[in-house]
Amino acid sequence: MTFRGYHEVEGGDRSGLVAQIGAQHERVQARLSTVRRVVAVASGKGGVGKSYLTAALALAAARRLGGVGVLDADLKSPTTAQMLGARGPLRVGEGGVEPARGRGGVAVMSSDLLIEEDAPLSWTGPAGDRFTWRGLLETGALREFLADVVWGPLDLLLVDLPPDADRLEDLAALVPSLTGAVLVTIPSEASRRSVARAMRHAQRAGINLLGVVENMSGYACGTCGANGPLFPGDAGARLADAGGIPLLGRIPWLPAELGDATHPSLEACTAALLGALA
Amino acid sequence: MKFLCIDCDTQMEFEERQQPGDGTFGAAFQCPRCRRRIAMLANPMETQLVGSLGVKIGGRTLDEQPMELVRGSLAGRDDAFADVPAPSAGRPRWSEQSQDRLARVPAFVRGMVKKIYSDYAVDHGIAEITPDVMDRARTDLGLEDM
């Protein structure tokens, strides 16, 4: 017995799965049609301060632009909503889910607004086989955060990605109009190596890299403001050289909570990013 | 996914789907030539895999709800969403028993579930939602967990 191949059977796909996946992508495109630029904040390394930087960039950008949003794609360790002071509940209307509003009027969507305080991200479904479908649900959640949130007219939507380099590629697949990505590192060699891998991964995927930010680049004294050493290394400059992309800024470790008034280095970094986007 | 009737060398057509309640997903297909029917039965893990794509085998009979996948799959907090009720004009009534049943749905997803049943009732010209209507909607729409 010999079967014909899928494409040799001329009829349409009666299961409808392909058409529905296509429709899902169209929903994302339609929703983001009012968003001028979508920029990912990514790294290959955890603990480099992506979420802090995303929130800080959003606040600084909101003072310069018409509308700014933050999508926290770090589903398992969401922090940007709290940093921006955004709270639920999220209103659900016919048009979709209204984003929460953080400081500076920043529109925010995060799993932090959906799960119980201090609770881990947990999916319902048959126990024992979670590893087979959890990744699909996480990508699906990212898709719904993009497509089902009423982002409205925004000049800039920042997407705070988890450390996994694959997530940047997933985002680029969901958002073909992705403007680009900012890579975040700390000065250390260990961070440079991890972020270099993510950078190579992104470049192979054809993602436009807007630049590198070196976070925790020294320690800004809360009393005198002087910048002292924190981590050895110059990962930011080396990554920028290796990737042929700009070093957008060096942000010292700041001993205060993120506030409305930000450090000059954050303002300069935001200006450099917006310059790269111009 | 295509189903081929080998004897007729003809593609079978999707007929209906069912979720009997044990995590199984069933989809029936029929050959348009010899009328032979078959059922594809997926085990709970396979059902979950397809469901995790946010799709319905055989296509959708109801528009996708906002954050349908997240609300149907995440163990979320009760007060995460504030569903804005649709204008009551033209909307179906809820019997006391169906309200009791709806109250047992986790609050995280309850607003969406209520809207799905209401839309189903409107689409089918049903004036009052009863547990029987909810059962029918579950079968028709493939809402095993709702």
Short mmCIF file of C-alpha atoms in Angstrom, two decimals:
data_model
loop_
_atom_site.label_atom_id
_atom_site.label_comp_id
_atom_site.label_asym_id
_atom_site.label_seq_id
_atom_site.Cartn_x
_atom_site.Cartn_y
_atom_site.Cartn_z
CA MET A 1 0.00 0.00 0.00
CA THR A 2 1.33 3.43 -0.90
CA PHE A 3 -0.13 6.61 0.48
CA ARG A 4 -0.13 9.89 -1.36
CA GLY A 5 1.71 12.74 0.32
CA TYR A 6 -0.06 15.59 2.10
CA HIS A 7 0.42 18.03 -0.78
CA GLU A 8 -0.56 15.46 -3.37
CA VAL A 9 -4.06 15.27 -1.90
CA GLU A 10 -5.60 18.27 -3.59
CA GLY A 11 -8.45 19.08 -1.22
CA GLY A 12 -8.22 21.71 1.48
CA ASP A 13 -7.13 20.97 5.02
CA ARG A 14 -10.43 20.01 6.67
CA SER A 15 -8.92 20.00 10.15
CA GLY A 16 -8.58 23.77 9.78
CA LEU A 17 -5.41 23.95 11.88
CA VAL A 18 -3.22 25.70 9.31
CA ALA A 19 -5.88 28.32 8.62
CA GLN A 20 -6.30 28.97 12.34
CA ILE A 21 -2.58 29.40 12.90
CA GLY A 22 -2.58 31.84 9.97
CA ALA A 23 -5.50 33.71 11.53
CA GLN A 24 -3.62 33.93 14.82
CA HIS A 25 -0.71 35.63 13.07
CA GLU A 26 -3.10 37.99 11.31
CA ARG A 27 -4.57 38.98 14.67
CA VAL A 28 -1.12 39.92 15.90
CA GLN A 29 -0.44 42.02 12.80
CA ALA A 30 -3.82 43.72 13.04
CA ARG A 31 -3.37 44.58 16.71
CA LEU A 32 0.12 45.95 16.24
CA SER A 33 -0.87 48.06 13.26
CA THR A 34 -1.27 50.99 15.67
CA VAL A 35 2.17 50.45 17.19
CA ARG A 36 4.93 52.34 15.42
CA ARG A 37 7.91 50.38 16.73
CA VAL A 38 8.29 47.09 18.58
CA VAL A 39 11.66 46.67 20.26
CA ALA A 40 12.79 43.60 22.17
CA VAL A 41 15.02 43.86 25.21
CA ALA A 42 16.98 40.64 25.26
CA SER A 43 20.05 38.92 26.59
CA GLY A 44 21.51 35.46 26.64
CA LYS A 45 22.09 35.81 30.35
CA GLY A 46 19.80 35.96 33.36
CA GLY A 47 20.29 38.50 36.11
CA VAL A 48 21.72 41.28 33.95
CA GLY A 49 18.84 43.65 34.68
CA LYS A 50 16.79 43.42 31.48
CA SER A 51 13.55 44.10 33.29
CA TYR A 52 14.96 47.04 35.21
CA LEU A 53 16.38 48.47 32.01
CA THR A 54 13.11 47.88 30.13
CA ALA A 55 11.14 49.70 32.80
CA ALA A 56 13.69 52.53 32.99
CA LEU A 57 13.78 52.95 29.21
CA ALA A 58 9.99 52.93 29.09
CA LEU A 59 9.72 55.67 31.71
CA ALA A 60 12.35 57.82 30.03
CA ALA A 61 10.88 57.22 26.58
CA ALA A 62 7.37 58.05 27.82
CA ARG A 63 8.59 61.55 28.64
CA ARG A 64 9.70 62.00 25.04
CA LEU A 65 7.14 60.05 23.00
CA GLY A 66 3.39 59.99 22.57
CA GLY A 67 2.71 56.52 23.88
CA VAL A 68 4.88 53.76 25.30
CA GLY A 69 4.00 50.21 26.27
CA VAL A 70 5.80 47.34 27.94
CA LEU A 71 5.04 43.70 27.30
CA ASP A 72 6.65 41.53 29.96
CA ALA A 73 7.40 38.31 28.08
CA ASP A 74 9.26 36.82 31.02
CA LEU A 75 6.24 34.78 32.04
CA LYS A 76 7.94 32.86 34.82
CA SER A 77 9.76 35.72 36.53
CA PRO A 78 7.70 38.78 35.74
CA THR A 79 8.90 41.99 37.39
CA THR A 80 8.31 44.96 35.10
CA ALA A 81 4.67 45.51 36.13
CA GLN A 82 5.73 45.93 39.75
CA MET A 83 8.65 48.16 38.78
CA LEU A 84 6.32 50.41 36.81
CA GLY A 85 3.62 50.37 39.49
CA ALA A 86 1.04 48.76 37.19
CA ARG A 87 -1.83 46.88 38.82
CA GLY A 88 -4.88 44.91 37.77
CA PRO A 89 -7.60 43.91 37.41
CA LEU A 90 -7.48 44.01 33.64
CA ARG A 91 -10.69 45.14 31.98
CA VAL A 92 -11.93 42.81 29.27
CA GLY A 93 -14.26 44.26 26.67
CA GLU A 94 -15.40 43.29 23.19
CA GLY A 95 -12.20 44.64 21.67
CA GLY A 96 -9.81 42.80 23.94
CA VAL A 97 -7.98 43.22 27.22
CA GLU A 98 -7.11 46.74 28.32
CA PRO A 99 -3.48 46.97 29.47
CA ALA A 100 -2.73 48.11 32.99
CA ARG A 101 -1.27 51.58 33.32
CA GLY A 102 2.03 52.13 35.05
CA ARG A 103 3.87 55.28 36.01
CA GLY A 104 4.20 57.80 33.22
CA GLY A 105 1.07 56.33 31.62
CA VAL A 106 3.06 53.36 30.32
CA ALA A 107 0.75 50.57 29.06
CA VAL A 108 1.73 47.27 30.68
CA MET A 109 0.90 43.62 30.15
CA SER A 110 2.54 41.00 32.32
CA SER A 111 1.81 37.57 33.74
CA ASP A 112 2.48 39.25 37.08
CA LEU A 113 -1.00 40.76 36.72
CA LEU A 114 -2.55 37.32 36.24
CA ILE A 115 -1.03 35.03 38.85
CA GLU A 116 -1.25 35.07 42.62
CA GLU A 117 1.36 36.97 44.61
CA ASP A 118 4.46 34.79 45.12
CA ALA A 119 2.88 31.93 43.14
CA PRO A 120 4.80 30.22 40.33
CA LEU A 121 3.49 30.23 36.79
CA SER A 122 1.37 27.12 36.62
CA TRP A 123 -0.62 25.69 33.72
CA THR A 124 -3.60 23.41 34.09
CA GLY A 125 -3.50 20.18 32.07
CA PRO A 126 -2.59 16.55 32.42
CA ALA A 127 0.20 16.03 34.92
CA GLY A 128 3.32 14.14 33.91
CA ASP A 129 3.45 15.30 30.30
CA ARG A 130 3.88 19.01 30.86
CA PHE A 131 7.28 19.14 29.18
CA THR A 132 5.60 18.20 25.89
CA TRP A 133 3.18 21.14 25.74
CA ARG A 134 4.40 23.82 28.18
CA GLY A 135 6.54 25.55 25.53
CA LEU A 136 3.56 25.76 23.18
CA LEU A 137 1.47 27.42 25.86
CA GLU A 138 4.22 29.90 26.68
CA THR A 139 4.52 30.91 23.02
CA GLY A 140 0.72 31.03 22.83
CA ALA A 141 0.63 33.33 25.86
CA LEU A 142 3.15 35.66 24.22
CA ARG A 143 1.00 35.66 21.08
CA GLU A 144 -2.11 36.54 23.07
CA PHE A 145 -0.27 39.28 24.98
CA LEU A 146 0.55 40.78 21.59
CA ALA A 147 -2.75 40.16 19.83
CA ASP A 148 -5.41 40.44 22.51
CA VAL A 149 -4.23 43.46 24.48
CA VAL A 150 -5.71 46.74 23.30
CA TRP A 151 -2.36 48.46 22.93
CA GLY A 152 -3.84 51.36 21.00
CA PRO A 153 -1.63 53.96 19.32
CA LEU A 154 1.91 53.61 20.66
CA ASP A 155 5.17 55.11 19.48
CA LEU A 156 7.13 52.34 21.15
CA LEU A 157 6.34 48.91 22.56
CA LEU A 158 9.20 47.38 24.52
CA VAL A 159 9.15 43.60 24.96
CA ASP A 160 11.07 42.36 27.97
CA LEU A 161 12.23 38.87 27.03
CA PRO A 162 13.37 36.05 29.32
CA PRO A 163 17.04 35.01 29.06
CA ASP A 164 16.35 32.17 26.61
CA ALA A 165 17.73 33.28 23.21
CA ASP A 166 15.01 31.32 21.39
CA ARG A 167 12.37 33.70 22.69
CA LEU A 168 13.74 36.52 20.55
CA GLU A 169 13.35 34.34 17.48
CA ASP A 170 9.82 33.38 18.57
CA LEU A 171 8.98 37.06 18.91
CA ALA A 172 10.41 37.81 15.47
CA ALA A 173 8.28 35.02 14.01
CA LEU A 174 5.16 36.41 15.66
CA VAL A 175 6.00 40.02 14.78
CA PRO A 176 7.54 40.18 11.30
CA SER A 177 7.54 43.95 11.66
CA LEU A 178 9.77 43.74 14.75
CA THR A 179 11.82 46.92 14.64
CA GLY A 180 14.81 45.40 16.38
CA ALA A 181 16.35 44.28 19.63
CA VAL A 182 18.52 45.77 22.32
CA LEU A 183 20.96 43.38 23.97
CA VAL A 184 21.74 43.77 27.65
CA THR A 185 24.90 42.58 29.35
CA ILE A 186 26.86 43.23 32.50
CA PRO A 187 30.62 43.91 32.18
CA SER A 188 31.81 40.41 33.10
CA GLU A 189 33.39 37.91 30.74
CA ALA A 190 30.80 35.27 31.67
CA SER A 191 28.04 37.62 30.59
CA ARG A 192 29.89 38.57 27.40
CA ARG A 193 30.12 34.93 26.39
CA SER A 194 26.41 34.29 26.97
CA VAL A 195 25.26 37.46 25.27
CA ALA A 196 27.62 36.82 22.34
CA ARG A 197 25.82 33.55 21.71
CA ALA A 198 22.46 35.31 21.82
CA MET A 199 23.81 37.99 19.49
CA ARG A 200 25.01 35.40 16.98
CA HIS A 201 21.64 33.63 17.24
CA ALA A 202 19.77 36.89 16.57
CA GLN A 203 21.98 37.84 13.65
CA ARG A 204 21.51 34.42 12.07
CA ALA A 205 17.75 34.90 12.42
CA GLY A 206 18.05 38.23 10.60
CA ILE A 207 16.96 40.31 13.57
CA ASN A 208 17.97 43.96 13.50
CA LEU A 209 20.19 44.58 16.52
CA LEU A 210 19.89 48.18 17.61
CA GLY A 211 22.74 48.09 20.09
CA VAL A 212 24.12 46.86 23.38
CA VAL A 213 23.59 48.27 26.84
CA GLU A 214 26.09 47.47 29.56
CA ASN A 215 24.17 47.39 32.81
CA MET A 216 25.69 47.37 36.32
CA SER A 217 28.63 49.15 34.78
CA GLY A 218 30.13 50.29 38.07
CA TYR A 219 28.37 51.42 41.20
CA ALA A 220 26.82 54.87 41.48
CA CYS A 221 27.21 56.03 45.08
CA GLY A 222 23.85 57.12 46.45
CA THR A 223 25.51 59.85 48.53
CA CYS A 224 28.17 61.50 46.38
CA GLY A 225 27.15 60.15 42.95
CA ALA A 226 30.68 59.00 42.15
CA ASN A 227 30.94 55.83 40.07
CA GLY A 228 33.01 53.05 41.64
CA PRO A 229 33.98 49.64 40.28
CA LEU A 230 31.55 46.74 40.55
CA PHE A 231 32.28 43.99 37.99
CA PRO A 232 35.54 43.60 36.11
CA GLY A 233 35.36 43.52 32.32
CA ASP A 234 34.21 45.52 29.32
CA ALA A 235 31.62 43.18 27.80
CA GLY A 236 29.49 46.00 26.42
CA ALA A 237 32.21 47.50 24.23
CA ARG A 238 33.50 44.11 23.14
CA LEU A 239 30.06 42.87 22.14
CA ALA A 240 29.39 46.08 20.23
CA ASP A 241 32.68 45.70 18.36
CA ALA A 242 32.11 42.03 17.63
CA GLY A 243 28.56 42.58 16.41
CA GLY A 244 29.21 45.81 14.54
CA ILE A 245 26.46 47.47 16.54
CA PRO A 246 26.48 50.58 18.76
CA LEU A 247 27.09 50.59 22.50
CA LEU A 248 23.97 52.48 23.52
CA GLY A 249 25.07 53.14 27.05
CA ARG A 250 26.71 52.08 30.28
CA ILE A 251 24.33 52.12 33.22
CA PRO A 252 25.85 51.97 36.72
CA TRP A 253 24.20 49.93 39.44
CA LEU A 254 21.83 52.37 41.06
CA PRO A 255 21.13 51.84 44.76
CA ALA A 256 17.59 53.28 44.63
CA GLU A 257 14.29 51.89 43.40
CA LEU A 258 13.36 52.90 39.91
CA GLY A 259 11.78 56.33 40.17
CA ASP A 260 10.25 58.88 37.89
CA ALA A 261 13.48 60.89 38.03
CA THR A 262 16.14 58.75 36.43
CA HIS A 263 19.91 58.73 36.34
CA PRO A 264 21.64 60.74 33.56
CA SER A 265 23.05 57.49 32.16
CA LEU A 266 19.51 56.16 31.63
CA GLU A 267 18.47 59.37 29.93
CA ALA A 268 21.52 59.21 27.65
CA CYS A 269 20.86 55.54 26.89
CA THR A 270 17.24 56.28 26.02
CA ALA A 271 18.33 59.12 23.75
CA ALA A 272 20.81 56.80 22.03
CA LEU A 273 18.13 54.15 21.54
CA LEU A 274 15.64 56.63 20.12
CA GLY A 275 18.43 57.94 17.90
CA ALA A 276 19.01 54.41 16.61
CA LEU A 277 15.30 54.14 15.91
CA ALA A 278 15.05 57.43 14.08
CA MET B 1 -4.00 17.30 8.72
CA LYS B 2 -5.87 15.40 6.01
CA PHE B 3 -7.73 12.11 6.20
CA LEU B 4 -7.73 9.92 3.14
CA CYS B 5 -10.19 7.11 2.39
CA ILE B 6 -7.79 4.54 1.01
CA ASP B 7 -10.43 2.48 -0.81
CA CYS B 8 -11.79 5.51 -2.68
CA ASP B 9 -8.52 7.48 -2.72
CA THR B 10 -10.63 10.43 -1.68
CA GLN B 11 -10.11 12.96 1.06
CA MET B 12 -12.53 12.51 3.94
CA GLU B 13 -14.55 15.45 5.22
CA PHE B 14 -14.68 16.69 8.78
CA GLU B 15 -18.05 16.01 10.41
CA GLU B 16 -17.95 16.72 14.10
CA ARG B 17 -15.78 16.73 17.20
CA GLN B 18 -16.50 15.43 20.66
CA GLN B 19 -14.77 15.52 24.02
CA PRO B 20 -16.26 12.69 26.07
CA GLY B 21 -14.86 14.04 29.31
CA ASP B 22 -11.86 11.83 30.08
CA GLY B 23 -9.39 14.03 28.26
CA THR B 24 -10.03 12.24 24.99
CA PHE B 25 -10.59 14.33 21.91
CA GLY B 26 -12.59 12.77 19.11
CA ALA B 27 -13.09 14.04 15.59
CA ALA B 28 -15.30 12.27 13.05
CA PHE B 29 -14.61 12.29 9.33
CA GLN B 30 -16.62 10.85 6.45
CA CYS B 31 -15.69 9.81 2.96
CA PRO B 32 -17.90 11.80 0.56
CA ARG B 33 -17.87 8.91 -1.91
CA CYS B 34 -18.46 5.66 0.02
CA ARG B 35 -19.88 7.45 3.13
CA ARG B 36 -17.59 5.44 5.42
CA ARG B 37 -17.06 7.24 8.72
CA ILE B 38 -14.07 7.14 10.97
CA ALA B 39 -13.26 8.70 14.32
CA MET B 40 -9.83 9.98 15.24
CA LEU B 41 -9.33 9.60 18.98
CA ALA B 42 -6.55 11.54 20.68
CA ASN B 43 -5.39 10.65 24.17
CA PRO B 44 -5.31 13.37 26.87
CA MET B 45 -1.69 14.33 26.16
CA GLU B 46 -2.34 14.64 22.43
CA THR B 47 -5.52 16.60 23.15
CA GLN B 48 -3.53 18.95 25.35
CA LEU B 49 -0.86 19.36 22.65
CA VAL B 50 -3.41 20.45 20.05
CA GLY B 51 -5.21 22.63 22.59
CA SER B 52 -1.93 24.31 23.48
CA LEU B 53 -1.77 25.66 19.94
CA GLY B 54 -4.95 27.61 20.61
CA VAL B 55 -6.78 25.92 17.73
CA LYS B 56 -9.89 23.79 17.28
CA ILE B 57 -9.81 20.77 14.97
CA GLY B 58 -12.41 21.26 12.26
CA GLY B 59 -12.30 25.02 12.64
CA ARG B 60 -13.91 27.50 14.98
CA THR B 61 -17.63 27.82 15.43
CA LEU B 62 -17.27 30.83 17.69
CA ASP B 63 -14.89 33.78 17.49
CA GLU B 64 -11.73 33.48 19.55
CA GLN B 65 -12.16 35.21 22.90
CA PRO B 66 -9.56 37.67 24.18
CA MET B 67 -6.77 35.69 25.89
CA GLU B 68 -8.73 32.50 25.43
CA LEU B 69 -5.67 30.28 25.66
CA VAL B 70 -4.24 32.01 28.73
CA ARG B 71 -7.56 32.15 30.54
CA GLY B 72 -8.35 28.54 29.72
CA SER B 73 -4.93 27.18 30.63
CA LEU B 74 -3.31 29.29 33.34
CA ALA B 75 -3.85 28.82 37.06
CA GLY B 76 -4.56 32.50 37.56
CA ARG B 77 -5.74 34.77 40.36
CA ASP B 78 -9.46 35.26 40.88
CA ASP B 79 -9.34 39.02 40.49
CA ALA B 80 -7.09 39.17 37.41
CA PHE B 81 -9.82 40.18 34.99
CA ALA B 82 -12.80 42.49 35.20
CA ASP B 83 -15.08 41.43 32.38
CA VAL B 84 -17.20 44.28 31.12
CA PRO B 85 -20.72 42.83 30.76
CA ALA B 86 -22.33 43.10 27.34
CA PRO B 87 -25.51 45.22 27.14
CA SER B 88 -28.35 43.06 28.49
CA ALA B 89 -30.74 43.79 25.60
CA GLY B 90 -31.05 40.72 23.40
CA ARG B 91 -28.95 38.60 25.74
CA PRO B 92 -30.29 35.31 27.17
CA ARG B 93 -31.44 34.79 30.74
CA TRP B 94 -29.57 32.42 33.03
CA SER B 95 -31.63 29.87 34.96
CA GLU B 96 -30.88 29.46 38.66
CA GLN B 97 -29.25 26.06 38.10
CA SER B 98 -27.06 27.35 35.29
CA GLN B 99 -25.99 30.28 37.47
CA ASP B 100 -25.03 27.82 40.22
CA ARG B 101 -23.02 25.84 37.70
CA LEU B 102 -21.33 28.94 36.35
CA ALA B 103 -20.40 29.95 39.90
CA ARG B 104 -18.32 26.79 40.18
CA VAL B 105 -16.11 27.84 37.25
CA PRO B 106 -12.85 29.42 38.50
CA ALA B 107 -13.20 33.19 38.66
CA PHE B 108 -10.10 33.63 36.46
CA VAL B 109 -11.98 32.26 33.46
CA ARG B 110 -15.62 32.71 34.53
CA GLY B 111 -16.30 35.95 32.65
CA MET B 112 -15.05 34.46 29.41
CA VAL B 113 -17.02 31.25 29.90
CA LYS B 114 -20.18 33.23 30.58
CA LYS B 115 -19.69 35.20 27.38
CA ILE B 116 -19.09 32.04 25.34
CA TYR B 117 -22.34 30.45 26.58
CA SER B 118 -24.23 33.69 26.05
CA ASP B 119 -22.91 34.05 22.50
CA TYR B 120 -23.80 30.43 21.82
CA ALA B 121 -27.35 31.01 23.05
CA VAL B 122 -27.72 34.15 20.94
CA ASP B 123 -26.40 32.32 17.86
CA HIS B 124 -28.92 29.52 18.39
CA GLY B 125 -31.90 31.72 19.29
CA ILE B 126 -32.02 30.41 22.88
CA ALA B 127 -33.73 32.73 25.33
CA GLU B 128 -32.70 30.99 28.56
CA ILE B 129 -29.47 29.23 29.39
CA THR B 130 -30.05 26.04 31.34
CA PRO B 131 -27.59 23.28 32.32
CA ASP B 132 -28.87 21.37 29.29
CA VAL B 133 -27.94 24.26 27.00
CA MET B 134 -24.53 24.42 28.67
CA ASP B 135 -23.99 20.70 28.00
CA ARG B 136 -24.95 21.12 24.37
CA ALA B 137 -22.67 24.12 23.96
CA ARG B 138 -19.81 22.21 25.56
CA THR B 139 -20.20 19.42 23.03
CA ASP B 140 -20.75 21.68 20.05
CA LEU B 141 -17.91 24.02 20.88
CA GLY B 142 -15.46 21.53 22.34
CA LEU B 143 -15.37 23.15 25.78
CA GLU B 144 -14.58 20.14 27.88
CA ASP B 145 -13.15 22.13 30.77
CA MET B 146 -15.78 24.83 30.82
#
